[in-house]
JSON list of C-alpha atoms in Angstrom, two decimals:
[
{"chain": "A", "resi": 22, "resn": "ASP", "atom": "CA", "xyz": [-4.49, -5.02, 4.46]},
{"chain": "A", "resi": 23, "resn": "ASN", "atom": "CA", "xyz": [-7.44, -7.34, 4.29]},
{"chain": "A", "resi": 24, "resn": "LEU", "atom": "CA", "xyz": [-8.79, -8.71, 1.06]},
{"chain": "A", "resi": 25, "resn": "CYS", "atom": "CA", "xyz": [-12.25, -10.19, 0.99]},
{"chain": "A", "resi": 26, "resn": "ALA", "atom": "CA", "xyz": [-14.12, -12.02, -1.74]},
{"chain": "A", "resi": 27, "resn": "THR", "atom": "CA", "xyz": [-17.70, -13.19, -1.39]},
{"chain": "A", "resi": 28, "resn": "ASP", "atom": "CA", "xyz": [-20.39, -15.04, -3.25]},
{"chain": "A", "resi": 29, "resn": "SER", "atom": "CA", "xyz": [-23.68, -16.50, -2.07]},
{"chain": "A", "resi": 30, "resn": "SER", "atom": "CA", "xyz": [-22.06, -19.39, -0.21]},
{"chain": "A", "resi": 31, "resn": "LEU", "atom": "CA", "xyz": [-18.49, -18.52, 0.65]},
{"chain": "A", "resi": 32, "resn": "THR", "atom": "CA", "xyz": [-16.39, -15.66, 1.98]},
{"chain": "A", "resi": 33, "resn": "VAL", "atom": "CA", "xyz": [-12.61, -15.82, 1.59]},
{"chain": "A", "resi": 34, "resn": "ARG", "atom": "CA", "xyz": [-10.59, -13.49, 3.78]},
{"chain": "A", "resi": 35, "resn": "ALA", "atom": "CA", "xyz": [-6.89, -13.13, 3.06]},
{"chain": "A", "resi": 36, "resn": "LEU", "atom": "CA", "xyz": [-4.31, -11.07, 4.92]},
{"chain": "A", "resi": 37, "resn": "CYS", "atom": "CA", "xyz": [-1.71, -9.50, 2.67]},
{"chain": "A", "resi": 38, "resn": "ILE", "atom": "CA", "xyz": [1.45, -8.54, 4.55]},
{"chain": "A", "resi": 39, "resn": "CYS", "atom": "CA", "xyz": [2.83, -5.59, 2.61]},
{"chain": "A", "resi": 40, "resn": "ARG", "atom": "CA", "xyz": [6.51, -4.95, 3.22]},
{"chain": "A", "resi": 41, "resn": "GLN", "atom": "CA", "xyz": [6.12, -1.21, 3.83]},
{"chain": "A", "resi": 42, "resn": "LEU", "atom": "CA", "xyz": [3.39, -1.65, 6.42]},
{"chain": "A", "resi": 43, "resn": "SER", "atom": "CA", "xyz": [5.10, -4.15, 8.68]},
{"chain": "A", "resi": 44, "resn": "LYS", "atom": "CA", "xyz": [8.34, -2.74, 10.04]},
{"chain": "A", "resi": 45, "resn": "GLU", "atom": "CA", "xyz": [8.69, -5.58, 12.53]},
{"chain": "A", "resi": 46, "resn": "LEU", "atom": "CA", "xyz": [9.12, -8.23, 9.84]},
{"chain": "A", "resi": 47, "resn": "PRO", "atom": "CA", "xyz": [12.71, -9.35, 9.21]},
{"chain": "A", "resi": 48, "resn": "LEU", "atom": "CA", "xyz": [12.13, -8.92, 5.46]},
{"chain": "A", "resi": 49, "resn": "HIS", "atom": "CA", "xyz": [11.33, -5.21, 5.93]},
{"chain": "A", "resi": 50, "resn": "ARG", "atom": "CA", "xyz": [14.48, -4.69, 8.01]},
{"chain": "A", "resi": 51, "resn": "ALA", "atom": "CA", "xyz": [16.56, -6.48, 5.37]},
{"chain": "A", "resi": 52, "resn": "LEU", "atom": "CA", "xyz": [15.05, -4.44, 2.54]},
{"chain": "A", "resi": 53, "resn": "ALA", "atom": "CA", "xyz": [15.42, -1.20, 4.49]},
{"chain": "A", "resi": 54, "resn": "ALA", "atom": "CA", "xyz": [19.14, -1.89, 4.79]},
{"chain": "A", "resi": 55, "resn": "VAL", "atom": "CA", "xyz": [19.55, -1.73, 1.02]},
{"chain": "A", "resi": 56, "resn": "ARG", "atom": "CA", "xyz": [16.88, 0.75, -0.09]},
{"chain": "A", "resi": 57, "resn": "PRO", "atom": "CA", "xyz": [15.17, 3.74, 1.52]},
{"chain": "A", "resi": 58, "resn": "ALA", "atom": "CA", "xyz": [11.73, 3.17, 3.06]},
{"chain": "A", "resi": 59, "resn": "VAL", "atom": "CA", "xyz": [10.18, 5.67, 0.65]},
{"chain": "A", "resi": 60, "resn": "GLU", "atom": "CA", "xyz": [11.02, 3.27, -2.20]},
{"chain": "A", "resi": 61, "resn": "LEU", "atom": "CA", "xyz": [9.25, 0.44, -0.36]},
{"chain": "A", "resi": 62, "resn": "ALA", "atom": "CA", "xyz": [5.85, 2.14, -0.70]},
{"chain": "A", "resi": 63, "resn": "LYS", "atom": "CA", "xyz": [5.79, 1.22, -4.38]},
{"chain": "A", "resi": 64, "resn": "VAL", "atom": "CA", "xyz": [6.85, -2.32, -3.46]},
{"chain": "A", "resi": 65, "resn": "SER", "atom": "CA", "xyz": [3.94, -2.51, -0.98]},
{"chain": "A", "resi": 66, "resn": "ILE", "atom": "CA", "xyz": [1.46, -1.42, -3.64]},
{"chain": "A", "resi": 67, "resn": "ASP", "atom": "CA", "xyz": [2.80, -4.09, -5.97]},
{"chain": "A", "resi": 68, "resn": "ASP", "atom": "CA", "xyz": [2.62, -6.68, -3.15]},
{"chain": "A", "resi": 69, "resn": "LEU", "atom": "CA", "xyz": [-1.03, -5.87, -2.55]},
{"chain": "A", "resi": 70, "resn": "ASN", "atom": "CA", "xyz": [-1.96, -6.14, -6.22]},
{"chain": "A", "resi": 71, "resn": "ARG", "atom": "CA", "xyz": [-0.01, -9.39, -6.55]},
{"chain": "A", "resi": 72, "resn": "CYS", "atom": "CA", "xyz": [-1.92, -10.84, -3.58]},
{"chain": "A", "resi": 73, "resn": "SER", "atom": "CA", "xyz": [-5.23, -10.01, -5.21]},
{"chain": "A", "resi": 74, "resn": "GLU", "atom": "CA", "xyz": [-4.05, -11.38, -8.56]},
{"chain": "A", "resi": 75, "resn": "GLU", "atom": "CA", "xyz": [-3.04, -14.62, -6.85]},
{"chain": "A", "resi": 76, "resn": "LEU", "atom": "CA", "xyz": [-6.46, -15.04, -5.22]},
{"chain": "A", "resi": 77, "resn": "VAL", "atom": "CA", "xyz": [-8.03, -14.68, -8.66]},
{"chain": "A", "resi": 78, "resn": "ARG", "atom": "CA", "xyz": [-5.47, -16.96, -10.31]},
{"chain": "A", "resi": 79, "resn": "ARG", "atom": "CA", "xyz": [-6.09, -19.72, -7.76]},
{"chain": "A", "resi": 80, "resn": "GLY", "atom": "CA", "xyz": [-9.82, -19.48, -8.31]},
{"chain": "A", "resi": 81, "resn": "TYR", "atom": "CA", "xyz": [-10.75, -18.24, -4.84]},
{"chain": "A", "resi": 82, "resn": "THR", "atom": "CA", "xyz": [-12.52, -15.23, -6.35]},
{"chain": "A", "resi": 83, "resn": "SER", "atom": "CA", "xyz": [-12.79, -13.00, -9.37]},
{"chain": "A", "resi": 84, "resn": "ALA", "atom": "CA", "xyz": [-11.88, -9.34, -9.67]},
{"chain": "A", "resi": 85, "resn": "ASP", "atom": "CA", "xyz": [-15.56, -8.35, -9.75]},
{"chain": "A", "resi": 86, "resn": "ARG", "atom": "CA", "xyz": [-15.90, -9.77, -6.22]},
{"chain": "A", "resi": 87, "resn": "MET", "atom": "CA", "xyz": [-12.64, -8.46, -4.72]},
{"chain": "A", "resi": 88, "resn": "ALA", "atom": "CA", "xyz": [-12.89, -6.03, -1.81]},
{"chain": "A", "resi": 89, "resn": "GLY", "atom": "CA", "xyz": [-10.15, -4.49, 0.28]},
{"chain": "A", "resi": 90, "resn": "SER", "atom": "CA", "xyz": [-10.12, -3.03, 3.78]},
{"chain": "A", "resi": 91, "resn": "ALA", "atom": "CA", "xyz": [-7.45, -0.86, 5.36]},
{"chain": "A", "resi": 92, "resn": "ALA", "atom": "CA", "xyz": [-7.00, 1.77, 8.04]},
{"chain": "A", "resi": 93, "resn": "SER", "atom": "CA", "xyz": [-4.73, 4.76, 8.51]},
{"chain": "A", "resi": 94, "resn": "ALA", "atom": "CA", "xyz": [-1.50, 4.44, 6.50]},
{"chain": "A", "resi": 95, "resn": "GLY", "atom": "CA", "xyz": [-2.73, 1.18, 4.98]},
{"chain": "A", "resi": 96, "resn": "GLY", "atom": "CA", "xyz": [-5.45, 3.26, 3.32]},
{"chain": "A", "resi": 97, "resn": "ALA", "atom": "CA", "xyz": [-2.83, 5.09, 1.27]},
{"chain": "A", "resi": 98, "resn": "ILE", "atom": "CA", "xyz": [-1.37, 1.80, 0.01]},
{"chain": "A", "resi": 99, "resn": "MET", "atom": "CA", "xyz": [-4.81, 0.26, -0.63]},
{"chain": "A", "resi": 100, "resn": "LEU", "atom": "CA", "xyz": [-6.07, 3.30, -2.51]},
{"chain": "A", "resi": 101, "resn": "ALA", "atom": "CA", "xyz": [-2.91, 3.54, -4.60]},
{"chain": "A", "resi": 102, "resn": "ALA", "atom": "CA", "xyz": [-3.16, -0.17, -5.46]},
{"chain": "A", "resi": 103, "resn": "ALA", "atom": "CA", "xyz": [-6.78, 0.27, -6.58]},
{"chain": "A", "resi": 104, "resn": "GLN", "atom": "CA", "xyz": [-5.92, 3.35, -8.62]},
{"chain": "A", "resi": 105, "resn": "GLN", "atom": "CA", "xyz": [-3.07, 1.57, -10.38]},
{"chain": "A", "resi": 106, "resn": "ARG", "atom": "CA", "xyz": [-5.08, -1.60, -11.07]},
{"chain": "A", "resi": 107, "resn": "PRO", "atom": "CA", "xyz": [-8.79, -0.66, -10.87]},
{"chain": "A", "resi": 108, "resn": "GLU", "atom": "CA", "xyz": [-9.80, -3.79, -12.78]},
{"chain": "A", "resi": 109, "resn": "LEU", "atom": "CA", "xyz": [-8.75, -5.89, -9.74]},
{"chain": "A", "resi": 110, "resn": "TRP", "atom": "CA", "xyz": [-11.03, -4.21, -7.21]},
{"chain": "A", "resi": 111, "resn": "ARG", "atom": "CA", "xyz": [-14.78, -4.14, -6.75]},
{"chain": "A", "resi": 112, "resn": "ALA", "atom": "CA", "xyz": [-14.91, -2.25, -3.42]},
{"chain": "A", "resi": 113, "resn": "LEU", "atom": "CA", "xyz": [-12.68, -0.65, -0.78]},
{"chain": "A", "resi": 114, "resn": "VAL", "atom": "CA", "xyz": [-13.45, 0.06, 2.86]},
{"chain": "A", "resi": 115, "resn": "LEU", "atom": "CA", "xyz": [-11.01, 2.65, 4.17]},
{"chain": "A", "resi": 116, "resn": "GLN", "atom": "CA", "xyz": [-11.15, 3.53, 7.85]},
{"chain": "A", "resi": 117, "resn": "SER", "atom": "CA", "xyz": [-9.54, 6.88, 8.71]},
{"chain": "A", "resi": 118, "resn": "PRO", "atom": "CA", "xyz": [-7.28, 6.57, 5.68]},
{"chain": "A", "resi": 119, "resn": "PHE", "atom": "CA", "xyz": [-4.08, 8.55, 5.30]},
{"chain": "A", "resi": 120, "resn": "VAL", "atom": "CA", "xyz": [-4.72, 9.40, 1.66]},
{"chain": "A", "resi": 121, "resn": "SER", "atom": "CA", "xyz": [-3.19, 12.84, 1.25]},
{"chain": "A", "resi": 122, "resn": "VAL", "atom": "CA", "xyz": [0.42, 11.84, 1.78]},
{"chain": "A", "resi": 123, "resn": "LEU", "atom": "CA", "xyz": [1.96, 14.58, -0.37]},
{"chain": "A", "resi": 124, "resn": "ALA", "atom": "CA", "xyz": [-0.10, 17.30, 1.28]},
{"chain": "A", "resi": 125, "resn": "ALA", "atom": "CA", "xyz": [0.67, 16.04, 4.78]},
{"chain": "A", "resi": 126, "resn": "MET", "atom": "CA", "xyz": [4.39, 15.59, 4.16]},
{"chain": "A", "resi": 127, "resn": "SER", "atom": "CA", "xyz": [4.60, 19.06, 2.58]},
{"chain": "A", "resi": 128, "resn": "ALA", "atom": "CA", "xyz": [3.81, 20.69, 5.93]},
{"chain": "A", "resi": 129, "resn": "PRO", "atom": "CA", "xyz": [6.95, 20.21, 8.07]},
{"chain": "A", "resi": 130, "resn": "GLN", "atom": "CA", "xyz": [5.48, 22.37, 10.84]},
{"chain": "A", "resi": 131, "resn": "ALA", "atom": "CA", "xyz": [2.68, 19.83, 11.43]},
{"chain": "A", "resi": 132, "resn": "ALA", "atom": "CA", "xyz": [3.10, 17.34, 14.25]},
{"chain": "A", "resi": 133, "resn": "LEU", "atom": "CA", "xyz": [5.10, 14.19, 13.40]},
{"chain": "A", "resi": 134, "resn": "THR", "atom": "CA", "xyz": [5.68, 15.18, 9.76]},
{"chain": "A", "resi": 135, "resn": "VAL", "atom": "CA", "xyz": [9.47, 15.36, 9.91]},
{"chain": "A", "resi": 136, "resn": "GLU", "atom": "CA", "xyz": [9.61, 12.04, 11.80]},
{"chain": "A", "resi": 137, "resn": "GLU", "atom": "CA", "xyz": [7.56, 10.43, 9.00]},
{"chain": "A", "resi": 138, "resn": "TYR", "atom": "CA", "xyz": [9.91, 11.54, 6.20]},
{"chain": "A", "resi": 139, "resn": "GLU", "atom": "CA", "xyz": [11.88, 8.32, 6.61]},
{"chain": "A", "resi": 140, "resn": "GLU", "atom": "CA", "xyz": [8.82, 6.19, 5.89]},
{"chain": "A", "resi": 141, "resn": "TRP", "atom": "CA", "xyz": [6.87, 8.27, 3.37]},
{"chain": "A", "resi": 142, "resn": "GLY", "atom": "CA", "xyz": [9.55, 10.49, 1.85]},
{"chain": "A", "resi": 143, "resn": "ASN", "atom": "CA", "xyz": [10.35, 14.18, 1.94]},
{"chain": "A", "resi": 144, "resn": "PRO", "atom": "CA", "xyz": [8.61, 16.08, -0.86]},
{"chain": "A", "resi": 145, "resn": "HIS", "atom": "CA", "xyz": [11.18, 18.86, -0.53]},
{"chain": "A", "resi": 146, "resn": "VAL", "atom": "CA", "xyz": [13.88, 16.50, -1.88]},
{"chain": "A", "resi": 147, "resn": "PRO", "atom": "CA", "xyz": [13.38, 16.21, -5.68]},
{"chain": "A", "resi": 148, "resn": "ASP", "atom": "CA", "xyz": [14.25, 12.49, -6.00]},
{"chain": "A", "resi": 149, "resn": "GLN", "atom": "CA", "xyz": [11.97, 11.57, -3.11]},
{"chain": "A", "resi": 150, "resn": "LEU", "atom": "CA", "xyz": [9.17, 13.76, -4.50]},
{"chain": "A", "resi": 151, "resn": "LYS", "atom": "CA", "xyz": [9.31, 11.79, -7.75]},
{"chain": "A", "resi": 152, "resn": "LEU", "atom": "CA", "xyz": [8.97, 8.52, -5.84]},
{"chain": "A", "resi": 153, "resn": "MET", "atom": "CA", "xyz": [6.11, 9.87, -3.74]},
{"chain": "A", "resi": 154, "resn": "GLN", "atom": "CA", "xyz": [4.23, 11.01, -6.81]},
{"chain": "A", "resi": 155, "resn": "ARG", "atom": "CA", "xyz": [4.36, 7.44, -8.13]},
{"chain": "A", "resi": 156, "resn": "TYR", "atom": "CA", "xyz": [2.46, 6.02, -5.15]},
{"chain": "A", "resi": 157, "resn": "CYS", "atom": "CA", "xyz": [0.50, 8.94, -3.71]},
{"chain": "A", "resi": 158, "resn": "PRO", "atom": "CA", "xyz": [-3.14, 8.77, -4.82]}
]
């Protein structure tokens, strides 16, 4: 996800690599070996909020100037991060966001749904449903 902070003279653009969103990273593979991917969604949300907090802490921006941009599945993580910590975000730009994760994953007859259970969770499994409800906006 992209974080952007602007004022009249400077724009800071930071790229936050969230563990859930980057399956090719060695860290994701290592984490996936010890915990299910569905649990990593919450970790990704926390990563995103920590990145924005760090930009504020280092003085690059303030929360009233923080904007985020994400597309597709990143939109779910970005929106959940903003809902959990609204004081950190001034604006979001979501391009074709996947924001109705619970609704989409509740329809196993829809294309690709069953294949996505590993990443997003299966709402028909009570423990996974509880985890999904924690991150699903």
